[in-house]
Amino acid sequence: MTSHRATCPLCEAMCGLRVETHGDTVTSIRGNPDDVWSQGHLCPKGTSLGHLHDDPNRLRIPLVRDASGGHVPVGWDDAFAETEKVLRPVIDRFGAKAFTVYVGNPVAHNLALESYIGALVGFAGAAGMPAYYSPGTVDQWPLNVVGTLLFGGMWNAPIPDLDRTDHLIILGANPSASQGSMLSAPDVMGKLAAIRHRGGKVVVVDPRRTLTAQRASEWVPIQPGTDALVLFAILNTLAEIGGVRRPTHLAGRILGLDEVIAMAEPFSPERVAGPSGIPAVEIRRLASELASAENPVLYSRIGTCTQEFGTLATWLVFVLNAALGAIDRRGGAVFAKAAVWSPMFMKPPDQTGEGWEYGRYRSRVRGAHEVLGQFPVSCLAEEIDTPGDGQIRALVTVAGNPVISAPAAGRLDAALAGLDAMIAVDNWLNETTRHAHVILPGLSPLERPHFDDLYWMYSLASCVKWSEPVFAPTADRPAEWEILLRLAGAVVGIPVPEVDTAGLDDLYTSGLVASICSTSGTPLTGRDPAQVIAALRGRGPERLADLGIRLGPWGDDLGRRRGGLTLDTVRTHQNGLRLAELEGGRLDETVTTPSGKIELVHPMLTADIPRLLARIDRAAEDLVLTSRRHLRSNNSWLHNVPALMRGKERCTLLVHPDDAARLGLVDGEMADVSTTEGSVSVLTEVSDEMKPGVASLPHGWGHGRDGTSLDIANSHPGVNSNLLNPAGLIDVPSNTQVVNGVPCEVRPNTPA
Ligand SMILES: Nc1nc2c(c(=O)[nH]1)N[C@H]1C(S)=C(S)[C@@H](COP(=O)(O)OP(=O)(O)OC[C@H]3O[C@@H](n4cnc5c(=O)[nH]c(N)nc54)[C@H](O)[C@@H]3O)O[C@H]1N2
Ligand SMILES: Nc1nc2c(c(=O)[nH]1)N[C@H]1C(S)=C(S)[C@@H](COP(=O)(O)OP(=O)(O)OC[C@H]3O[C@@H](n4cnc5c(=O)[nH]c(N)nc54)[C@H](O)[C@@H]3O)O[C@H]1N2
Ligand code: SF4
Ligand SMILES: [Mo]
């Protein structure tokens, strides 16, 4: 028996684990009580990592598509040769403009992929790839936009100080399922309970009475997509009742507050009550409670992002935090201090202006504007299936399952089947990868080291952790970063089997370091790249982790700060290092806007207000669809773990009893759901946890497809909710897909 410390790579909670093994089997996984960050907390997904590791369907060797369209296992040399064979003709004939990459969510939780996705996307971009795609535009893109405009960085935004607030309003987040997002906390539900125990209040604004809402002091049901209206009305009321605070710590540090207050004028509680479904008197009460709380703060997440007014809603959360004087103050919305510096925190080199530039180029088919270098992910299908110059003919997916996770999924599914070359860097033969000519699998979470950087930007304490692999990886398997380097090499003309990954790693790393040195406002600005490289240890992701730690606030600054941290020192702390608690007073060092102040007003934001105003008088929809998550699912890819699939059917359409009665729907029977995009038949679950007029369907389902190899998931297929989400439905400023508040029709499924 051996005991290992590990970190769960599945979500933003970053829980520390104790993994007991016997030989090459996991005998138990528990929370690590000594982990400086999570102190023993974990959820059922973490305990099941051993099952994930043992999953017989998890790919351990590459697959290639054979003549019949099925997949057969091959050795690595053959897989690389086949990759070259399918990719090369496209690149030679059409160049990198016919090539793109889809970067999936697990990339952010996987050190090798996270550190080297930049090599693939960067080399391909330099070679002429027009854009890459990611689920960012079905996720946090509004937060990224608001981060750049208000605070100066894509990944720069204050988080609610859960340990000290006495009045928290949560909009569009369900941490009981997600465990916190763009807000990392150990045991987030425990933190919410503690707010109530110390006499504070937690209000959840959500069309569904989630478990988070049930555990809160109060649930405020809202019509999907109307958060911005309500938030404006709260601001309007605060101004009216003298609830706007102008504390000295923010004096001269926030620009535009009075302007936004003036913009709130048309949004009185009485006017927004109808569309939002929240009575004016309730909106006024929400405002006056915020005004009288000692430490009020608002937090919002995906339900306020992936909706019609995602950018405005996300913006107004920060505007309200500013109006309450809560920003940069204990108990309010504070800037976390990430212990690790990441190149993601710097402005990308193609952002040349002083402020951030938007709409610099447009997509070929739809003419969509780029936002932070991406088009709406729903553009991918049309860019593949529309002939013409620039048509995408070769795709690499990296840890992504867009056939399930991306909107207008039916068209994308069909489009992928028509690609000249598709390579999937993925661990399963699933709904997306079944289209790939070659699947190149990575290591299991227990076979690789784990190290987080990005999420510490949103965490309740400053920690750093390095976790060694639990099992040594099988010899002769390339690490995922080496796979990405081979693909990067291919795009710039080096045959895949011939890529010298060590040499290309040096080239990539020195290029990255040079760009950090030549960009203003980074920890390396003006330094000599050669000296920096010489100071770093190791190679591959470890070298980049060493860089991040040493450039972080507690790092040794590459030898200049004696006694500072390096990867080597972090490694000696098996339970992690806890370096600081969340504090206010960090605004001046964090905010990197052109003025150095929080800039609340920007034309990108205000230009969208007329669209919001027009929403007020729009006729009400009969029924709209929303999304949800479950604690035991993780987007589309944990449904093959038996331990996580026990219990009742999860892929159900939740509808309120009034709607069920009106539409003739019966609990436990099938219903047909249709939108302008498509239709599905799904099991109905009648529950008063829904606001009347709103239905909820989880995403991540729709297994059981031919050509996949997912024994467990395929026996609980569920339906793909993204067959219902129309491509054109986006939050305009940020390009974000609307998956909440989609007009739909539901009728009983009566077999013909
Ligand atoms: N167990 C588990 N954990 C996960 C994931 C998972 O799939 N499973 N996914 C991870 C990922 S990738 C992400 S991005 C995060 C997301 O983390 P969260 O943002 O917490 O996501 P959800 O649990 O989907 O909660 C969104 C809530 O928004 C509500 N909502 C829908 N429309 C509206 C609206 O218009 N207004 C308001 N106010 N609310 C609305 C929904 O009813 C739902 O309760 O979770 C991460 N963690
Ligand atoms: N309707 C609707 N759609 C949504 C959402 C929603 O709320 N509603 N949420 C959106 C959000 S927030 C997100 S983040 C996306 C997720 O969208 P995606 O990132 O496209 O999808 P995932 O389901 O996370 O798929 C992850 C893929 O990574 C593979 N994988 C898992 N571990 C590894 C690994 O270690 N290495 C490699 N190489 N591959 C691995 C899995 O097999 C799977 O194919 O979905 C989005 N789609
Ligand atoms: S909450 Fe669960 S899935 Fe998230 S890191 Fe912790 S154990 Fe893993
Ligand atoms: Mo996400």
Coordinates of C-alpha atoms in Angstrom, one line a residue, residues 10-458:
L10 CA -11.8 18.0 -12.6
C11 CA -13.0 21.4 -11.5
E12 CA -12.0 24.8 -10.2
A13 CA -12.2 23.8 -6.6
M14 CA -8.7 22.1 -6.9
C15 CA -9.3 19.7 -4.0
G16 CA -6.3 18.0 -2.5
L17 CA -6.6 14.2 -2.4
R18 CA -5.1 11.2 -0.6
V19 CA -4.9 8.4 -3.0
E20 CA -4.0 5.0 -1.6
T21 CA -2.7 2.5 -4.2
H22 CA -1.8 -1.2 -4.1
G23 CA 0.4 -2.0 -7.1
D24 CA -1.2 -0.4 -10.0
T25 CA -4.7 -0.2 -8.5
V26 CA -6.3 2.6 -6.6
T27 CA -7.7 1.3 -3.3
S28 CA -9.2 4.5 -2.0
I29 CA -9.4 8.2 -2.6
R30 CA -10.3 10.6 0.2
G31 CA -10.0 14.3 0.8
N32 CA -6.5 15.3 2.0
P33 CA -7.1 16.9 5.4
D34 CA -3.6 18.4 5.4
D35 CA -4.0 20.1 2.0
V36 CA -3.4 23.7 2.8
W37 CA -6.1 24.8 0.5
S38 CA -9.0 22.3 0.5
Q39 CA -8.4 20.9 4.0
G40 CA -10.1 17.6 3.2
H41 CA -13.0 18.8 1.1
L42 CA -13.9 16.8 -2.0
C43 CA -16.9 15.7 -4.0
P44 CA -18.0 12.4 -5.5
K45 CA -16.2 13.1 -8.7
G46 CA -12.9 13.3 -6.9
T47 CA -13.4 10.0 -5.3
S48 CA -14.1 8.4 -8.6
L49 CA -10.8 9.3 -10.3
G50 CA -9.6 5.7 -9.8
H51 CA -12.6 4.5 -11.8
L52 CA -11.8 7.0 -14.5
H53 CA -8.2 5.8 -14.6
D54 CA -9.4 2.2 -14.9
D55 CA -12.2 2.9 -17.4
P56 CA -11.7 0.2 -20.0
N57 CA -12.9 2.6 -22.7
R58 CA -10.2 5.1 -21.8
L59 CA -7.8 5.2 -24.7
R60 CA -4.2 4.1 -24.0
I61 CA -3.0 3.9 -27.5
P62 CA -3.9 5.9 -30.6
L63 CA -6.8 5.0 -32.9
V64 CA -7.0 5.6 -36.6
R65 CA -10.0 5.5 -38.8
D66 CA -10.1 2.6 -41.2
A67 CA -11.8 2.3 -44.6
S68 CA -15.1 1.2 -43.1
G69 CA -15.2 4.4 -41.0
G70 CA -14.6 2.5 -37.8
H71 CA -11.5 3.0 -35.6
V72 CA -8.6 0.6 -35.1
P73 CA -5.7 0.8 -32.5
V74 CA -2.3 1.5 -33.9
G75 CA 1.2 2.2 -32.5
W76 CA 2.4 5.7 -32.0
D77 CA 4.7 5.7 -35.0
D78 CA 1.8 4.7 -37.2
A79 CA -0.5 7.2 -35.6
F80 CA 2.0 10.0 -36.3
A81 CA 2.5 8.8 -39.9
E82 CA -1.2 8.8 -40.4
T83 CA -1.6 12.3 -38.9
E84 CA 1.0 13.5 -41.4
K85 CA -0.8 11.7 -44.2
V86 CA -4.1 13.4 -43.7
L87 CA -2.9 16.8 -42.5
R88 CA -0.1 17.4 -45.0
P89 CA -2.1 17.6 -48.2
V90 CA -4.5 20.2 -46.7
I91 CA -1.7 22.4 -45.4
D92 CA 0.3 22.1 -48.6
R93 CA -2.6 22.9 -50.8
F94 CA -4.6 25.4 -48.8
G95 CA -2.2 26.7 -46.1
A96 CA -3.0 27.3 -42.5
K97 CA -6.0 29.3 -43.4
A98 CA -7.8 26.0 -44.0
F99 CA -6.8 24.8 -40.5
T100 CA -8.2 25.4 -37.1
V101 CA -8.1 24.2 -33.5
Y102 CA -10.9 23.6 -31.0
V103 CA -9.6 24.0 -27.5
G104 CA -11.8 22.2 -25.0
N105 CA -12.4 22.8 -21.3
P106 CA -10.2 20.2 -19.7
V107 CA -7.2 22.0 -21.3
A108 CA -7.5 24.5 -18.4
H109 CA -7.1 21.7 -15.9
N110 CA -4.2 19.9 -17.5
L111 CA -0.7 21.3 -17.2
A112 CA 0.7 19.7 -20.3
L113 CA -2.2 20.9 -22.5
E114 CA -2.5 24.3 -20.9
S115 CA 1.2 25.1 -21.2
Y116 CA 1.5 23.9 -24.8
I117 CA -1.8 24.8 -26.4
G118 CA -0.2 28.2 -27.0
A119 CA 2.4 26.5 -29.2
L120 CA -0.2 24.9 -31.5
V121 CA -2.4 27.9 -31.6
G122 CA 0.5 30.4 -31.8
F123 CA 2.4 28.6 -34.5
A124 CA -0.7 28.0 -36.6
G125 CA -1.8 31.6 -36.1
A126 CA 1.6 32.8 -37.3
A127 CA 1.2 30.5 -40.3
G128 CA -2.1 32.1 -41.2
M129 CA -4.8 30.3 -39.2
P130 CA -7.6 32.9 -39.1
A131 CA -9.0 32.0 -35.6
Y132 CA -9.3 29.2 -33.2
Y133 CA -12.4 28.1 -31.3
S134 CA -13.2 27.2 -27.8
P135 CA -16.2 26.8 -25.5
G136 CA -15.3 30.2 -24.1
T137 CA -18.1 31.7 -26.1
V138 CA -20.6 29.3 -24.4
D139 CA -19.1 30.2 -21.1
Q140 CA -17.3 33.1 -19.5
W141 CA -16.6 35.4 -22.5
P142 CA -18.7 38.2 -21.1
L143 CA -16.5 38.1 -18.0
N144 CA -13.4 38.2 -20.1
V145 CA -14.8 41.3 -22.0
V146 CA -15.8 43.1 -18.9
G147 CA -12.4 42.2 -17.3
T148 CA -10.5 43.9 -20.2
L149 CA -12.7 47.0 -20.2
L150 CA -13.1 47.6 -16.5
F151 CA -10.0 46.1 -15.0
G152 CA -7.6 45.9 -17.9
G153 CA -7.1 42.1 -18.3
M154 CA -9.1 39.2 -19.7
W155 CA -8.6 37.2 -16.5
N156 CA -8.8 40.2 -14.1
A157 CA -11.9 40.6 -12.0
P158 CA -12.6 40.7 -8.3
I159 CA -14.3 37.9 -6.5
P160 CA -16.7 37.9 -3.6
D161 CA -15.0 37.7 -0.2
L162 CA -17.2 34.8 1.0
D163 CA -15.4 34.5 4.4
R164 CA -16.4 38.1 5.4
T165 CA -19.4 39.3 3.5
D166 CA -22.7 39.5 5.4
H167 CA -24.9 39.9 2.3
L168 CA -24.3 38.0 -0.9
I169 CA -26.4 38.0 -4.0
I170 CA -25.7 35.1 -6.4
L171 CA -27.0 35.4 -9.9
G172 CA -26.9 32.6 -12.5
A173 CA -24.5 30.3 -10.6
N174 CA -25.2 27.0 -8.9
P175 CA -22.2 26.1 -6.8
S176 CA -24.0 23.2 -5.2
A177 CA -23.4 21.5 -8.6
S178 CA -20.4 23.4 -10.1
Q179 CA -18.5 23.8 -6.8
G180 CA -17.8 27.4 -7.8
S181 CA -16.7 28.9 -11.1
M182 CA -14.4 31.9 -11.6
L183 CA -14.6 31.7 -7.8
S184 CA -12.4 29.0 -6.3
A185 CA -13.2 28.1 -2.7
P186 CA -12.6 25.0 -0.7
D187 CA -16.1 23.7 0.1
V188 CA -18.0 26.6 -1.4
M189 CA -21.3 25.4 0.0
G190 CA -19.8 25.4 3.5
K191 CA -18.7 29.0 3.0
L192 CA -22.3 30.0 2.0
A193 CA -23.7 28.2 5.1
A194 CA -21.2 30.1 7.2
I195 CA -22.5 33.4 5.9
R196 CA -25.9 32.5 7.2
H197 CA -24.5 31.1 10.5
R198 CA -22.8 34.4 11.3
G199 CA -26.1 36.2 10.7
G200 CA -25.6 37.2 7.1
K201 CA -27.9 36.7 4.2
V202 CA -27.5 34.8 0.9
V203 CA -29.9 35.6 -1.9
V204 CA -30.0 33.4 -5.1
V205 CA -31.4 34.9 -8.3
D206 CA -32.2 32.0 -10.6
P207 CA -35.1 30.7 -12.7
R208 CA -34.7 27.4 -10.8
R209 CA -34.8 26.8 -7.1
T210 CA -31.4 25.0 -7.1
L211 CA -29.9 23.3 -4.1
T212 CA -27.9 26.5 -3.7
A213 CA -31.2 28.4 -3.6
Q214 CA -32.7 25.9 -1.2
R215 CA -29.7 26.4 1.2
A216 CA -29.8 30.2 0.8
S217 CA -31.8 32.6 2.8
E218 CA -34.0 33.4 -0.1
W219 CA -34.7 32.4 -3.7
V220 CA -35.6 35.1 -6.2
P221 CA -37.0 33.5 -9.4
I222 CA -36.2 35.4 -12.5
Q223 CA -37.1 35.3 -16.1
P224 CA -34.0 34.1 -18.0
G225 CA -32.1 36.8 -19.8
T226 CA -33.4 39.7 -17.7
D227 CA -30.7 40.1 -15.1
A228 CA -29.4 43.2 -16.6
L229 CA -32.8 44.9 -16.3
V230 CA -33.1 44.0 -12.7
L231 CA -29.5 45.0 -11.9
F232 CA -30.1 48.4 -13.6
A233 CA -33.3 48.8 -11.5
I234 CA -31.4 48.0 -8.3
L235 CA -28.8 50.6 -9.2
N236 CA -31.6 53.1 -10.0
T237 CA -33.2 52.4 -6.6
L238 CA -29.9 52.6 -4.8
A239 CA -29.4 56.1 -6.3
E240 CA -33.0 57.0 -5.4
I241 CA -32.7 56.0 -1.7
G242 CA -29.2 57.4 -1.2
G243 CA -27.7 53.9 -1.1
V244 CA -24.7 54.7 -3.3
R245 CA -21.5 54.6 -1.3
R246 CA -18.4 56.5 -2.1
P247 CA -15.8 55.3 0.4
T248 CA -12.5 57.0 0.6
H249 CA -10.6 53.9 -0.5
L250 CA -12.2 54.2 -3.9
A251 CA -12.0 57.9 -4.2
G252 CA -10.5 58.8 -7.6
R253 CA -10.1 55.1 -8.5
I254 CA -13.4 54.5 -10.3
L255 CA -14.3 56.3 -13.5
G256 CA -17.9 56.7 -14.7
L257 CA -20.0 55.7 -11.8
D258 CA -22.3 58.8 -12.1
E259 CA -22.6 58.2 -15.8
V260 CA -23.8 54.6 -15.3
I261 CA -26.2 55.8 -12.6
A262 CA -27.7 58.2 -15.1
M263 CA -28.0 55.4 -17.6
A264 CA -30.0 53.4 -15.1
E265 CA -32.7 56.1 -15.2
P266 CA -35.1 54.4 -17.6
F267 CA -34.9 51.1 -15.8
S268 CA -37.2 51.7 -12.9
P269 CA -38.3 48.7 -10.8
E270 CA -41.9 49.2 -12.1
R271 CA -40.8 49.0 -15.7
V272 CA -38.6 45.9 -15.4
A273 CA -41.0 44.0 -13.1
G274 CA -43.1 42.7 -16.0
P275 CA -40.3 41.3 -18.1
S276 CA -38.2 40.0 -15.2
G277 CA -41.1 38.5 -13.3
I278 CA -39.7 40.1 -10.1
P279 CA -42.3 42.5 -8.5
A280 CA -41.1 46.2 -8.2
V281 CA -41.5 46.0 -4.4
E282 CA -39.1 43.0 -4.3
I283 CA -36.6 44.8 -6.5
R284 CA -36.7 47.8 -4.1
R285 CA -36.3 45.5 -1.1
L286 CA -33.3 43.8 -2.7
A287 CA -31.8 47.3 -3.2
S288 CA -32.5 48.6 0.3
E289 CA -31.1 45.4 1.9
L290 CA -27.9 45.9 -0.1
A291 CA -27.9 49.5 1.0
S292 CA -28.2 48.6 4.6
A293 CA -25.8 45.6 4.7
E294 CA -22.4 46.2 6.2
N295 CA -20.5 44.1 3.7
P296 CA -22.7 43.5 0.6
V297 CA -21.4 41.9 -2.6
L298 CA -22.8 40.4 -5.8
Y299 CA -21.5 37.4 -7.7
S300 CA -22.7 36.1 -11.0
R301 CA -21.7 33.3 -13.3
I302 CA -22.7 31.3 -16.3
G303 CA -26.4 31.8 -16.1
T304 CA -25.8 35.6 -16.5
C305 CA -23.1 35.0 -19.2
T306 CA -24.7 32.6 -21.6
Q307 CA -27.9 34.6 -22.0
E308 CA -29.2 37.4 -24.3
F309 CA -27.7 40.2 -22.3
G310 CA -24.7 38.4 -20.8
T311 CA -22.2 41.2 -21.2
L312 CA -24.5 43.9 -19.7
A313 CA -25.5 41.6 -16.8
T314 CA -21.9 40.7 -16.0
W315 CA -20.9 44.4 -16.3
L316 CA -23.7 45.5 -14.0
V317 CA -22.7 43.1 -11.3
F318 CA -19.4 44.9 -11.1
V319 CA -21.1 48.3 -11.4
L320 CA -23.2 47.5 -8.4
N321 CA -20.2 46.2 -6.5
A322 CA -18.7 49.6 -7.3
A323 CA -21.8 51.5 -6.3
L324 CA -21.9 49.7 -3.0
G325 CA -18.3 50.7 -2.3
A326 CA -17.6 46.9 -2.2
I327 CA -14.7 46.7 -4.6
D328 CA -11.3 46.1 -3.2
R329 CA -12.5 46.0 0.3
R330 CA -12.7 43.1 2.9
G331 CA -16.1 41.5 2.8
G332 CA -16.8 42.9 -0.7
A333 CA -15.4 42.1 -4.1
V334 CA -11.7 41.7 -3.9
F335 CA -8.8 41.0 -6.2
A336 CA -7.2 37.7 -5.5
K337 CA -3.4 37.5 -5.5
A338 CA -2.4 34.6 -7.6
A339 CA 0.8 33.0 -6.4
V340 CA 1.7 31.9 -9.9
W341 CA 2.2 34.2 -12.8
S342 CA 0.8 33.0 -16.1
P343 CA 1.4 34.3 -19.6
M344 CA -2.4 34.3 -19.8
F345 CA -2.3 37.3 -17.6
M346 CA -0.5 39.4 -20.2
K347 CA -2.1 41.1 -23.1
P348 CA -1.8 39.0 -26.2
P349 CA 0.8 40.4 -28.7
D350 CA -1.8 41.0 -31.3
Q351 CA -3.6 43.4 -29.0
T352 CA -1.5 46.4 -29.9
G353 CA -3.6 49.4 -28.7
E354 CA -3.4 51.0 -25.3
G355 CA -6.9 49.8 -24.4
W356 CA -8.2 46.5 -25.7
E357 CA -9.3 46.3 -29.4
Y358 CA -12.4 44.6 -30.5
G359 CA -13.8 43.6 -33.9
R360 CA -10.4 43.7 -35.6
Y361 CA -11.5 41.1 -38.2
R362 CA -14.6 39.2 -39.3
S363 CA -15.5 35.6 -39.8
R364 CA -15.6 34.5 -43.4
V365 CA -19.1 33.1 -43.7
R366 CA -21.3 35.1 -41.2
G367 CA -19.2 38.2 -40.9
A368 CA -19.1 37.8 -37.1
H369 CA -16.7 40.2 -35.3
E370 CA -13.8 38.7 -33.5
V371 CA -13.9 39.2 -29.7
L372 CA -10.7 38.6 -27.9
G373 CA -9.4 36.6 -30.9
Q374 CA -12.5 34.3 -31.2
F375 CA -15.6 34.1 -33.2
P376 CA -18.8 32.6 -31.7
V377 CA -18.1 28.8 -31.5
S378 CA -21.3 28.3 -33.6
C379 CA -19.4 29.7 -36.6
L380 CA -17.2 26.6 -36.7
A381 CA -19.8 24.5 -38.5
E382 CA -20.4 27.0 -41.2
E383 CA -16.7 27.7 -41.7
I384 CA -16.3 23.9 -42.3
D385 CA -19.3 23.2 -44.5
T386 CA -19.4 26.4 -46.6
P387 CA -17.2 26.1 -49.7
G388 CA -15.0 28.9 -50.8
D389 CA -11.6 30.4 -50.2
G390 CA -10.7 29.9 -46.6
Q391 CA -13.0 27.0 -46.0
I392 CA -11.8 25.0 -43.0
R393 CA -10.7 21.5 -44.1
A394 CA -8.5 20.4 -41.2
L395 CA -9.4 20.5 -37.6
V396 CA -7.6 19.5 -34.4
T397 CA -9.7 19.1 -31.3
V398 CA -7.9 19.2 -28.0
A399 CA -9.8 17.8 -25.1
G400 CA -13.1 19.1 -26.5
N401 CA -16.4 17.5 -27.3
P402 CA -18.2 20.2 -29.4
V403 CA -20.6 17.8 -31.0
I404 CA -22.3 17.8 -27.6
S405 CA -21.1 21.0 -26.0
A406 CA -21.4 23.5 -28.9
P407 CA -24.6 25.1 -30.0
A408 CA -26.3 24.2 -33.2
A409 CA -24.7 20.8 -32.6
G410 CA -26.5 19.0 -35.4
R411 CA -24.9 21.1 -38.1
L412 CA -21.4 20.8 -36.5
D413 CA -21.8 17.0 -36.2
A414 CA -22.5 16.8 -40.0
A415 CA -19.8 19.2 -40.8
L416 CA -17.1 17.3 -39.0
A417 CA -17.9 14.2 -41.0
G418 CA -16.9 16.2 -44.1
L419 CA -13.4 17.3 -43.0
D420 CA -10.4 16.3 -45.1
A421 CA -8.4 15.9 -41.9
M422 CA -9.5 15.7 -38.3
I423 CA -7.1 14.9 -35.5
A424 CA -8.4 14.6 -31.9
V425 CA -6.1 14.9 -28.9
D426 CA -8.5 13.1 -26.6
N427 CA -8.8 10.1 -24.2
W428 CA -12.1 8.7 -25.4
L429 CA -13.8 7.6 -28.6
N430 CA -16.8 9.8 -28.2
E431 CA -19.4 11.8 -30.1
T432 CA -16.8 14.2 -31.5
T433 CA -13.7 12.1 -31.8
R434 CA -15.6 9.4 -33.8
H435 CA -15.2 11.8 -36.7
A436 CA -11.4 12.0 -36.3
H437 CA -9.0 10.3 -38.7
V438 CA -6.6 10.0 -35.8
I439 CA -7.1 10.1 -32.1
L440 CA -4.0 10.7 -30.0
P441 CA -4.7 10.0 -26.3
G442 CA -3.1 11.6 -23.4
L443 CA -2.3 10.3 -19.9
S444 CA -4.9 9.7 -17.2
P445 CA -5.2 12.3 -14.5
L446 CA -3.4 9.9 -12.2
E447 CA -0.4 9.5 -14.5
R448 CA 0.5 13.1 -14.8
P449 CA 1.6 15.9 -12.5
H450 CA -1.0 18.5 -11.6
F451 CA -0.4 22.2 -11.3
D452 CA -3.0 25.1 -11.4
D453 CA -2.3 28.7 -12.2
L454 CA -5.3 30.4 -13.8
Y455 CA -7.8 29.5 -11.1
W456 CA -5.7 31.1 -8.3
M457 CA -6.7 34.4 -9.9
Y458 CA -10.2 33.7 -8.6

